[in-house]
Amino acid sequence: MSSFIRSALSGVFALAVITGHASAAPMQSSAANMTKTDQVPFKFPLDNGFPNIKLGSDAFKQIQWEAHGTLPNTPLPTTISDGTAGILQVIAFGEIFEVALFQSLVNNITNNVPGYAIGESTAGRNMILETLKAVVAQEELHYIGANAILASAGRATIEPCSYVFPSTNFDDAITFASTVGDLVLGILQEVAHDFAANGDGELVPLITSVIGQEGEQNGFYRFSRGRVPSSLPFLTAGSGSFGLSSILQNIAVPGSCPSLGLIKAPVFEPLTILSTPISECTSEVWFSIKSKLTKTDDLRLVYINQQNAPVVNTLNNVTINDGTITFSAPFEFYKFTLNGLTIAAVTKSAGPFTNATEVAAHTSFGPGLIEIN
Ligand SMILES: *[C@@H]1O[C@H](CO)[C@@H](O)[C@H](O)[C@H]1NC(C)=O
Ligand SMILES: *[C@@H]1O[C@H](CO)[C@@H](O)[C@H](O)[C@H]1NC(C)=O
Ligand SMILES: *[C@@H]1O[C@H](CO)[C@@H](O)[C@H](O)[C@H]1NC(C)=O
Ligand SMILES: *[C@@H]1O[C@H](CO)[C@@H](O)[C@H](O)[C@H]1NC(C)=O
């Protein structure tokens, strides 16, 4: 190992220790409680003109250079199924949110915004900035690539929203980025399945190359928080609507998404996680939803973790008060080994559910995002 890498890594590690990344950070409650009005939204375009980038232009070549690689140079498909077009639109919607998140983080670190001054000119800071700048360009290419396939196949492309983020310091931003990464890594499993099921199997290698790429990123975020880079043997499954709902409930400024009308995937009502922090020792998690329902007998609280059968719970300790329903559900960490991401959702079906896609198909409120270790 070169002495540069060693000192850079010890810098990252020192940061993790100094800033206390290793402690459990309750990202789910800060996101759920975020107010969207008291922050300056992050808006496009960026200084390089993104997202208004012509394929082959100088700005495009510069993005490829910063991304350490290129968009695939093989011909784009000219026909795709309706289902695949819908999925690529959701992907583009998510990828440009990721560009915004990482560009905002790069800006904050570069400008030493209070909470983001992670040590002037240390090897660790330089390594983190170099990493995040590559990630911004790589996410830009993921977005440009999804839109390029849509355009080539004669489908509508996706424009950005304005965004506010739940984080106001470096630790929370990396924790949030890691949770976003886990959610994306779950959704892309469903994407690969659906591309194949829709007869667009030639897109499966492309999407699995992105799955690995997002996994590499998340290993870094986890490591810089003092966690084992690989969270689980089989990463938690997801579904496109969980990601879409999460962005629209917590991050996108309401009314700022010109492309929302194109997207057909369902958007759920929020599920607020009241318990914080949640750890191995938590045996019961408290939630709330806003609803006019007067009884909850038909509702279930479902957990999705790893590739296991979703865990279905009845609602405990229900109170209904002026449009807010508060309840708890057991959280059996040791029975199910609930490390990494657990997605919580309230369904209007008792299941049983085979997988995350089936849970999403019956979800009314969600997702709640729980991260352990
Ligand atoms: C979260 O929001 C609720 C409802 O607005 C409020 O009662 C509570 O105090 C907030 N919690 C924090 C930690 O800000
Ligand atoms: C960047 O800083 C601003 C101002 O503190 C904050 O509102 C925003 O959430 C930060 N961005 C990230 C990704 O943490
Ligand atoms: C989910 O389960 C259903 C029903 O068994 C199945 O048809 C579908 O292929 C599964 N989807 C995924 C993404 O595994
Ligand atoms: C909530 O309900 C469950 C089961 O009905 C019970 O085991 C648990 O102790 C209750 N929690 C509280 C804080 O009352």
CSV table of C-alpha atoms and ligand atoms in Angstrom, one decimal:
chain,number,residue,atom,x,y,z
A,1,MET,CA,0.0,0.0,0.0
A,2,SER,CA,1.5,3.4,-1.0
A,3,SER,CA,2.2,5.8,1.8
A,4,PHE,CA,-0.3,8.2,0.2
A,5,ILE,CA,-3.1,5.7,0.4
A,6,ARG,CA,-2.2,4.8,3.9
A,7,SER,CA,-2.2,8.4,5.1
A,8,ALA,CA,-5.4,9.2,3.1
A,9,LEU,CA,-7.1,6.2,4.7
A,10,SER,CA,-5.9,7.0,8.2
A,11,GLY,CA,-7.2,10.5,7.5
A,12,VAL,CA,-10.6,9.1,6.6
A,13,PHE,CA,-10.5,6.8,9.6
A,14,ALA,CA,-9.4,9.7,11.9
A,15,LEU,CA,-12.3,11.7,10.6
A,16,ALA,CA,-14.7,8.9,11.3
A,17,VAL,CA,-13.4,8.7,14.9
A,18,ILE,CA,-13.1,12.4,15.5
A,19,THR,CA,-16.5,13.4,14.2
A,20,GLY,CA,-18.1,10.4,15.8
A,21,HIS,CA,-19.4,8.7,12.6
A,22,ALA,CA,-19.3,5.4,14.3
A,23,SER,CA,-22.3,6.2,16.5
A,24,ALA,CA,-25.7,5.3,15.3
A,25,ALA,CA,-27.2,8.3,13.5
A,26,PRO,CA,-31.0,8.5,13.4
A,27,MET,CA,-31.3,9.5,9.8
A,28,GLN,CA,-34.9,8.3,9.5
A,29,SER,CA,-36.2,10.8,12.0
A,30,SER,CA,-34.3,13.8,10.8
A,31,ALA,CA,-35.6,13.1,7.2
A,32,ALA,CA,-39.1,12.6,8.4
A,33,ASN,CA,-39.1,15.8,10.5
A,34,MET,CA,-37.5,18.0,7.9
A,35,THR,CA,-39.1,21.2,7.1
A,36,LYS,CA,-38.9,22.2,3.4
A,37,THR,CA,-39.4,25.9,3.8
A,38,ASP,CA,-36.4,27.2,5.8
A,39,GLN,CA,-33.7,26.0,3.5
A,40,VAL,CA,-32.4,27.3,0.2
A,41,PRO,CA,-33.2,24.7,-2.4
A,42,PHE,CA,-30.5,23.1,-4.5
A,43,LYS,CA,-31.3,24.0,-8.2
A,44,PHE,CA,-30.0,23.0,-11.6
A,45,PRO,CA,-28.2,23.8,-13.9
A,46,LEU,CA,-24.7,23.3,-12.5
A,47,ASP,CA,-21.8,25.5,-13.5
A,48,ASN,CA,-20.9,23.0,-16.3
A,49,GLY,CA,-24.4,23.4,-17.8
A,50,PHE,CA,-25.6,20.0,-16.6
A,51,PRO,CA,-28.3,18.7,-17.2
A,52,ASN,CA,-28.3,20.6,-20.5
A,53,ILE,CA,-25.4,18.6,-22.0
A,54,LYS,CA,-25.1,17.6,-25.6
A,55,LEU,CA,-23.6,14.1,-26.2
A,56,GLY,CA,-20.2,14.6,-27.6
A,57,SER,CA,-19.8,18.3,-26.6
A,58,ASP,CA,-16.8,19.5,-24.7
A,59,ALA,CA,-18.8,19.7,-21.5
A,60,PHE,CA,-19.8,16.1,-22.0
A,61,LYS,CA,-16.2,15.0,-22.6
A,62,GLN,CA,-15.2,16.8,-19.4
A,63,ILE,CA,-17.8,15.0,-17.4
A,64,GLN,CA,-16.5,11.6,-18.8
A,65,TRP,CA,-13.0,12.7,-17.8
A,66,GLU,CA,-14.1,13.5,-14.3
A,67,ALA,CA,-16.1,10.3,-14.1
A,68,HIS,CA,-12.9,8.3,-15.0
A,69,GLY,CA,-14.8,6.7,-17.8
A,70,THR,CA,-17.3,6.9,-20.6
A,71,LEU,CA,-20.9,6.3,-21.5
A,72,PRO,CA,-21.2,3.0,-23.3
A,73,ASN,CA,-20.1,3.6,-27.0
A,74,THR,CA,-22.2,0.8,-28.4
A,75,PRO,CA,-25.5,1.7,-30.2
A,76,LEU,CA,-28.5,2.7,-28.1
A,77,PRO,CA,-31.7,0.6,-28.3
A,78,THR,CA,-34.2,2.2,-30.6
A,79,THR,CA,-37.2,0.3,-29.2
A,80,ILE,CA,-38.0,-0.5,-25.6
A,81,SER,CA,-41.2,-1.8,-23.9
A,82,ASP,CA,-43.5,0.7,-22.2
A,83,GLY,CA,-42.6,-0.9,-18.8
A,84,THR,CA,-38.9,-0.4,-19.5
A,85,ALA,CA,-39.5,3.2,-20.5
A,86,GLY,CA,-41.3,3.8,-17.2
A,87,ILE,CA,-38.4,2.2,-15.3
A,88,LEU,CA,-35.8,4.3,-17.1
A,89,GLN,CA,-37.8,7.4,-16.3
A,90,VAL,CA,-37.8,6.6,-12.6
A,91,ILE,CA,-34.1,5.8,-12.8
A,92,ALA,CA,-33.3,9.2,-14.4
A,93,PHE,CA,-35.5,10.9,-11.7
A,94,GLY,CA,-33.4,9.2,-9.0
A,95,GLU,CA,-30.0,9.7,-10.6
A,96,ILE,CA,-30.4,13.4,-11.0
A,97,PHE,CA,-31.4,13.7,-7.4
A,98,GLU,CA,-28.2,11.9,-6.6
A,99,VAL,CA,-26.2,14.4,-8.7
A,100,ALA,CA,-27.8,17.2,-6.6
A,101,LEU,CA,-27.1,15.5,-3.3
A,102,PHE,CA,-23.4,14.9,-4.1
A,103,GLN,CA,-22.8,18.2,-5.8
A,104,SER,CA,-24.4,20.0,-2.7
A,105,LEU,CA,-22.1,18.0,-0.5
A,106,VAL,CA,-19.0,18.8,-2.6
A,107,ASN,CA,-20.0,22.5,-2.6
A,108,ASN,CA,-20.4,22.5,1.2
A,109,ILE,CA,-17.0,20.8,1.8
A,110,THR,CA,-15.2,23.0,-0.7
A,111,ASN,CA,-16.6,26.2,0.8
A,112,ASN,CA,-16.1,25.0,4.4
A,113,VAL,CA,-19.7,25.6,5.2
A,114,PRO,CA,-20.2,25.2,9.0
A,115,GLY,CA,-20.6,21.5,9.7
A,116,TYR,CA,-18.7,20.6,6.6
A,117,ALA,CA,-15.2,21.9,7.4
A,118,ILE,CA,-13.6,18.5,7.7
A,119,GLY,CA,-10.0,19.6,8.2
A,120,GLU,CA,-8.2,22.0,5.8
A,121,SER,CA,-5.8,20.4,3.3
A,122,THR,CA,-5.6,17.1,5.1
A,123,ALA,CA,-5.1,13.9,3.0
A,124,GLY,CA,-8.4,12.6,4.3
A,125,ARG,CA,-10.3,15.7,3.1
A,126,ASN,CA,-8.6,15.6,-0.3
A,127,MET,CA,-9.4,12.0,-0.7
A,128,ILE,CA,-13.1,12.6,0.2
A,129,LEU,CA,-13.4,15.5,-2.2
A,130,GLU,CA,-11.7,13.6,-5.0
A,131,THR,CA,-14.1,10.6,-4.4
A,132,LEU,CA,-17.2,12.8,-4.2
A,133,LYS,CA,-16.3,14.7,-7.4
A,134,ALA,CA,-15.9,11.5,-9.3
A,135,VAL,CA,-19.2,10.3,-7.9
A,136,VAL,CA,-20.9,13.6,-9.1
A,137,ALA,CA,-19.6,13.0,-12.7
A,138,GLN,CA,-20.5,9.3,-12.5
A,139,GLU,CA,-24.1,10.0,-11.4
A,140,GLU,CA,-24.3,12.7,-14.2
A,141,LEU,CA,-23.4,9.9,-16.7
A,142,HIS,CA,-26.0,7.5,-15.1
A,143,TYR,CA,-28.6,10.2,-15.6
A,144,ILE,CA,-27.4,11.2,-19.1
A,145,GLY,CA,-27.3,7.5,-20.1
A,146,ALA,CA,-30.9,6.8,-18.9
A,147,ASN,CA,-32.2,9.8,-20.8
A,148,ALA,CA,-30.1,8.9,-23.9
A,149,ILE,CA,-31.8,5.4,-24.0
A,150,LEU,CA,-35.3,7.1,-23.6
A,151,ALA,CA,-34.5,9.6,-26.3
A,152,SER,CA,-33.1,7.0,-28.7
A,153,ALA,CA,-36.3,4.9,-28.2
A,154,GLY,CA,-38.5,7.9,-28.8
A,155,ARG,CA,-39.6,8.3,-25.2
A,156,ALA,CA,-39.9,11.4,-23.0
A,157,THR,CA,-36.8,12.3,-21.0
A,158,ILE,CA,-36.7,13.4,-17.4
A,159,GLU,CA,-35.9,16.9,-16.1
A,160,PRO,CA,-34.7,17.7,-12.5
A,161,CYS,CA,-36.6,19.1,-9.5
A,162,SER,CA,-35.3,21.4,-6.9
A,163,TYR,CA,-34.2,19.7,-3.7
A,164,VAL,CA,-33.6,20.2,0.0
A,165,PHE,CA,-31.6,17.7,2.0
A,166,PRO,CA,-32.1,16.5,5.6
A,167,SER,CA,-28.4,17.0,6.5
A,168,THR,CA,-26.7,20.1,7.8
A,169,ASN,CA,-23.3,18.5,8.6
A,170,PHE,CA,-20.9,16.1,7.0
A,171,ASP,CA,-21.7,13.1,9.2
A,172,ASP,CA,-25.4,13.3,8.6
A,173,ALA,CA,-24.8,13.9,4.9
A,174,ILE,CA,-22.7,10.7,4.6
A,175,THR,CA,-25.2,8.8,6.6
A,176,PHE,CA,-28.0,10.0,4.4
A,177,ALA,CA,-26.0,9.2,1.2
A,178,SER,CA,-25.4,5.7,2.5
A,179,THR,CA,-29.1,5.2,3.2
A,180,VAL,CA,-30.0,6.5,-0.3
A,181,GLY,CA,-27.4,4.1,-1.7
A,182,ASP,CA,-28.9,1.2,0.1
A,183,LEU,CA,-32.4,2.1,-1.2
A,184,VAL,CA,-31.0,2.4,-4.7
A,185,LEU,CA,-29.2,-0.9,-4.5
A,186,GLY,CA,-32.5,-2.5,-3.6
A,187,ILE,CA,-34.5,-0.8,-6.3
A,188,LEU,CA,-32.0,-1.8,-9.0
A,189,GLN,CA,-32.5,-5.5,-8.2
A,190,GLU,CA,-36.2,-5.0,-9.2
A,191,VAL,CA,-35.1,-3.1,-12.3
A,192,ALA,CA,-32.9,-6.0,-13.5
A,193,HIS,CA,-35.8,-8.4,-12.9
A,194,ASP,CA,-38.2,-6.2,-14.7
A,195,PHE,CA,-35.9,-5.5,-17.7
A,196,ALA,CA,-35.6,-9.3,-18.1
A,197,ALA,CA,-39.3,-9.8,-17.6
A,198,ASN,CA,-40.2,-7.1,-20.2
A,199,GLY,CA,-38.0,-8.7,-22.8
A,200,ASP,CA,-35.3,-6.0,-22.5
A,201,GLY,CA,-32.7,-8.4,-21.2
A,202,GLU,CA,-29.9,-6.7,-23.1
A,203,LEU,CA,-30.2,-3.9,-20.5
A,204,VAL,CA,-29.5,-6.2,-17.6
A,205,PRO,CA,-25.7,-6.1,-17.9
A,206,LEU,CA,-25.8,-2.3,-18.1
A,207,ILE,CA,-27.9,-2.0,-14.9
A,208,THR,CA,-25.8,-4.6,-13.0
A,209,SER,CA,-22.7,-2.6,-13.8
A,210,VAL,CA,-24.4,0.3,-12.1
A,211,ILE,CA,-25.4,-1.9,-9.1
A,212,GLY,CA,-21.7,-2.7,-8.6
A,213,GLN,CA,-20.7,0.9,-9.0
A,214,GLU,CA,-23.3,2.1,-6.4
A,215,GLY,CA,-22.1,-0.7,-4.1
A,216,GLU,CA,-18.5,0.6,-4.4
A,217,GLN,CA,-19.6,4.0,-3.4
A,218,ASN,CA,-21.6,2.8,-0.4
A,219,GLY,CA,-18.6,0.7,0.8
A,220,PHE,CA,-16.7,4.0,1.0
A,221,TYR,CA,-19.5,5.9,2.8
A,222,ARG,CA,-19.9,3.0,5.3
A,223,PHE,CA,-16.1,2.7,5.9
A,224,SER,CA,-15.8,6.5,6.4
A,225,ARG,CA,-18.5,6.1,9.1
A,226,GLY,CA,-16.4,3.4,10.8
A,227,ARG,CA,-18.6,0.6,9.6
A,228,VAL,CA,-17.8,-2.7,7.8
A,229,PRO,CA,-18.0,-1.7,4.1
A,230,SER,CA,-20.1,-4.6,3.1
A,231,SER,CA,-23.3,-4.5,5.1
A,232,LEU,CA,-25.0,-7.8,4.4
A,233,PRO,CA,-24.4,-11.0,2.5
A,234,PHE,CA,-27.5,-10.3,0.3
A,235,LEU,CA,-28.5,-6.7,0.1
A,236,THR,CA,-32.1,-5.6,1.0
A,237,ALA,CA,-34.6,-5.7,-1.8
A,238,GLY,CA,-36.5,-2.6,-2.9
A,239,SER,CA,-39.1,-1.3,-5.3
A,240,GLY,CA,-39.1,1.8,-7.5
A,241,SER,CA,-42.1,3.4,-5.7
A,242,PHE,CA,-40.2,3.4,-2.4
A,243,GLY,CA,-37.5,5.5,-3.9
A,244,LEU,CA,-39.8,7.8,-5.7
A,245,SER,CA,-42.0,8.3,-2.6
A,246,SER,CA,-39.0,9.0,-0.4
A,247,ILE,CA,-37.7,11.7,-2.8
A,248,LEU,CA,-41.1,13.3,-3.2
A,249,GLN,CA,-42.0,13.2,0.5
A,250,ASN,CA,-38.7,14.5,1.9
A,251,ILE,CA,-36.4,15.9,-0.7
A,252,ALA,CA,-38.0,17.4,-3.8
A,253,VAL,CA,-39.5,20.8,-3.3
A,254,PRO,CA,-43.2,20.4,-3.8
A,255,GLY,CA,-44.3,21.6,-7.2
A,256,SER,CA,-40.7,21.8,-8.5
A,257,CYS,CA,-40.7,18.6,-10.7
A,258,PRO,CA,-41.6,19.3,-14.3
A,259,SER,CA,-41.4,15.6,-15.3
A,260,LEU,CA,-43.6,14.2,-12.5
A,261,GLY,CA,-46.6,13.9,-14.8
A,262,LEU,CA,-44.7,11.4,-16.9
A,263,ILE,CA,-44.1,9.0,-14.1
A,264,LYS,CA,-46.6,6.3,-13.6
A,265,ALA,CA,-45.2,4.5,-10.6
A,266,PRO,CA,-47.4,5.0,-7.5
A,267,VAL,CA,-46.4,7.5,-4.8
A,268,PHE,CA,-47.2,6.6,-1.2
A,269,GLU,CA,-48.3,8.7,1.8
A,270,PRO,CA,-45.5,9.3,4.4
A,271,LEU,CA,-44.8,6.8,7.2
A,272,THR,CA,-43.1,8.6,10.1
A,273,ILE,CA,-40.7,6.7,12.3
A,274,LEU,CA,-41.0,8.1,15.9
A,275,SER,CA,-38.5,5.9,17.7
A,276,THR,CA,-34.9,7.2,17.7
A,277,PRO,CA,-32.3,5.8,17.8
A,278,ILE,CA,-33.2,2.3,16.6
A,279,SER,CA,-30.6,-0.3,17.5
A,280,GLU,CA,-30.2,-4.1,18.1
A,281,CYS,CA,-31.7,-3.5,21.5
A,282,THR,CA,-35.0,-1.9,20.2
A,283,SER,CA,-37.8,-4.4,20.6
A,284,GLU,CA,-40.7,-2.2,19.5
A,285,VAL,CA,-40.6,0.6,16.9
A,286,TRP,CA,-43.2,3.5,17.1
A,287,PHE,CA,-44.6,4.9,13.9
A,288,SER,CA,-47.3,7.5,12.9
A,289,ILE,CA,-49.3,8.1,9.7
A,290,LYS,CA,-51.7,10.9,8.8
A,291,SER,CA,-55.0,9.3,7.9
A,292,LYS,CA,-58.7,9.8,8.2
A,293,LEU,CA,-59.2,6.0,8.8
A,294,THR,CA,-61.2,5.3,11.9
A,295,LYS,CA,-60.0,1.7,12.3
A,296,THR,CA,-56.8,0.0,11.5
A,297,ASP,CA,-57.7,-3.7,11.6
A,298,ASP,CA,-56.9,-4.1,7.9
A,299,LEU,CA,-53.5,-2.4,8.1
A,300,ARG,CA,-50.2,-4.2,8.6
A,301,LEU,CA,-46.7,-2.9,9.2
A,302,VAL,CA,-44.3,-4.8,7.0
A,303,TYR,CA,-40.5,-5.0,7.1
A,304,ILE,CA,-38.3,-5.8,4.1
A,305,ASN,CA,-34.7,-6.9,4.9
A,306,GLN,CA,-32.2,-8.8,2.8
A,307,GLN,CA,-33.7,-11.3,0.4
A,308,ASN,CA,-35.9,-12.8,3.1
A,309,ALA,CA,-39.7,-13.1,3.1
A,310,PRO,CA,-41.1,-9.7,4.2
A,311,VAL,CA,-42.1,-9.7,7.9
A,312,VAL,CA,-45.8,-8.8,8.5
A,313,ASN,CA,-46.9,-7.4,11.8
A,314,THR,CA,-50.3,-6.3,13.1
A,315,LEU,CA,-50.4,-2.7,14.5
A,316,ASN,CA,-49.9,-2.6,18.3
A,317,ASN,CA,-50.9,0.2,20.8
A,318,VAL,CA,-52.9,2.1,18.2
A,319,THR,CA,-54.2,5.6,19.1
A,320,ILE,CA,-56.2,7.7,16.6
A,321,ASN,CA,-56.2,11.4,17.3
A,322,ASP,CA,-57.3,14.1,15.0
A,323,GLY,CA,-56.1,12.6,11.7
A,324,THR,CA,-52.9,11.1,13.2
A,325,ILE,CA,-52.6,7.4,13.8
A,326,THR,CA,-49.8,6.3,16.1
A,327,PHE,CA,-48.9,2.7,16.6
A,328,SER,CA,-46.0,0.4,17.4
A,329,ALA,CA,-44.8,-2.9,15.9
A,330,PRO,CA,-42.2,-5.4,17.1
A,331,PHE,CA,-38.7,-5.2,15.8
A,332,GLU,CA,-37.2,-8.6,16.1
A,333,PHE,CA,-33.5,-7.9,15.3
A,334,TYR,CA,-32.1,-11.1,16.7
A,335,LYS,CA,-34.7,-13.4,15.2
A,336,PHE,CA,-34.2,-12.0,11.6
A,337,THR,CA,-30.7,-10.5,11.9
A,338,LEU,CA,-31.9,-7.1,10.7
A,339,ASN,CA,-28.6,-5.4,9.8
A,340,GLY,CA,-28.2,-2.9,7.0
A,341,LEU,CA,-31.3,-1.4,5.5
A,342,THR,CA,-34.8,-2.4,6.7
A,343,ILE,CA,-37.6,-0.9,4.7
A,344,ALA,CA,-40.9,-0.4,6.7
A,345,ALA,CA,-44.2,0.0,4.9
A,346,VAL,CA,-47.9,0.0,5.9
A,347,THR,CA,-49.9,-2.2,3.7
A,348,LYS,CA,-53.7,-2.6,3.2
A,349,SER,CA,-53.2,-6.4,2.8
A,350,ALA,CA,-52.2,-9.0,5.4
A,351,GLY,CA,-49.9,-10.8,2.9
A,352,PRO,CA,-48.1,-13.0,3.1
A,353,PHE,CA,-45.8,-11.3,0.6
A,354,THR,CA,-43.1,-13.0,-1.5
A,355,ASN,CA,-40.9,-10.0,-2.1
A,356,ALA,CA,-40.5,-6.2,-2.0
A,357,THR,CA,-42.4,-5.7,-5.3
A,358,GLU,CA,-45.4,-7.4,-3.8
A,359,VAL,CA,-45.2,-5.3,-0.7
A,360,ALA,CA,-45.0,-2.1,-2.7
A,361,ALA,CA,-48.1,-3.2,-4.7
A,362,HIS,CA,-50.1,-3.2,-1.5
A,363,THR,CA,-48.4,-0.3,0.3
A,364,SER,CA,-50.4,2.8,1.3
A,365,PHE,CA,-47.8,4.5,3.6
A,366,GLY,CA,-44.0,4.3,3.3
A,367,PRO,CA,-41.2,3.9,3.2
A,368,GLY,CA,-39.7,4.1,6.7
A,369,LEU,CA,-36.0,3.6,6.4
A,370,ILE,CA,-34.2,1.9,9.3
A,371,GLU,CA,-30.4,1.3,9.3
A,372,ILE,CA,-28.6,-0.8,11.8
A,373,ASN,CA,-24.8,-1.4,11.7
B,1,LIG,C1,-40.7,16.5,14.7
B,1,LIG,O1,-42.0,17.0,14.3
B,1,LIG,C2,-43.0,16.9,15.2
B,1,LIG,C3,-44.3,17.3,14.5
B,1,LIG,O2,-44.2,18.5,13.8
B,1,LIG,C4,-42.7,17.7,16.5
B,1,LIG,O3,-43.7,17.6,17.4
B,1,LIG,C5,-41.4,17.2,17.0
B,1,LIG,O4,-41.0,18.0,18.2
B,1,LIG,C6,-40.3,17.2,16.0
B,1,LIG,N1,-39.1,16.5,16.5
B,1,LIG,C7,-37.9,17.1,16.4
B,1,LIG,C8,-36.7,16.2,17.0
B,1,LIG,O5,-37.6,18.1,15.8
B,2,LIG,C1,-25.3,21.9,2.3
B,2,LIG,O1,-25.4,22.9,3.2
B,2,LIG,C2,-26.7,23.5,3.3
B,2,LIG,C3,-26.6,24.7,4.3
B,2,LIG,O2,-26.2,24.3,5.5
B,2,LIG,C4,-27.7,22.5,3.8
B,2,LIG,O3,-29.0,23.0,3.8
B,2,LIG,C5,-27.6,21.3,2.8
B,2,LIG,O4,-28.5,20.3,3.3
B,2,LIG,C6,-26.2,20.8,2.7
B,2,LIG,N1,-26.2,19.7,1.7
B,2,LIG,C7,-25.9,18.4,2.1
B,2,LIG,C8,-25.9,17.4,1.0
B,2,LIG,O5,-25.7,18.1,3.2
B,3,LIG,C1,-42.1,-11.2,-6.8
B,3,LIG,O1,-43.0,-12.2,-6.6
B,3,LIG,C2,-43.9,-12.5,-7.6
B,3,LIG,C3,-44.9,-13.5,-7.1
B,3,LIG,O2,-44.2,-14.6,-6.7
B,3,LIG,C4,-43.1,-12.9,-8.9
B,3,LIG,O3,-44.0,-13.0,-9.9
B,3,LIG,C5,-42.1,-11.8,-9.2
B,3,LIG,O4,-41.3,-12.2,-10.3
B,3,LIG,C6,-41.3,-11.4,-8.0
B,3,LIG,N1,-40.5,-10.2,-8.4
B,3,LIG,C7,-39.3,-10.0,-8.0
B,3,LIG,C8,-38.6,-8.7,-8.3
B,3,LIG,O5,-38.6,-10.9,-7.4
B,4,LIG,C1,-47.3,-2.3,22.7
B,4,LIG,O1,-48.0,-3.5,22.5
B,4,LIG,C2,-47.3,-4.7,22.5
B,4,LIG,C3,-48.1,-5.9,22.2
B,4,LIG,O2,-49.5,-5.6,22.2
B,4,LIG,C4,-46.7,-4.9,23.9
B,4,LIG,O3,-45.9,-6.0,23.9
B,4,LIG,C5,-45.8,-3.7,24.2
B,4,LIG,O4,-45.3,-3.8,25.5
B,4,LIG,C6,-46.6,-2.4,24.0
B,4,LIG,N1,-45.7,-1.3,24.2
B,4,LIG,C7,-46.0,-0.3,25.1
B,4,LIG,C8,-44.9,0.7,25.3
B,4,LIG,O5,-47.0,-0.2,25.7
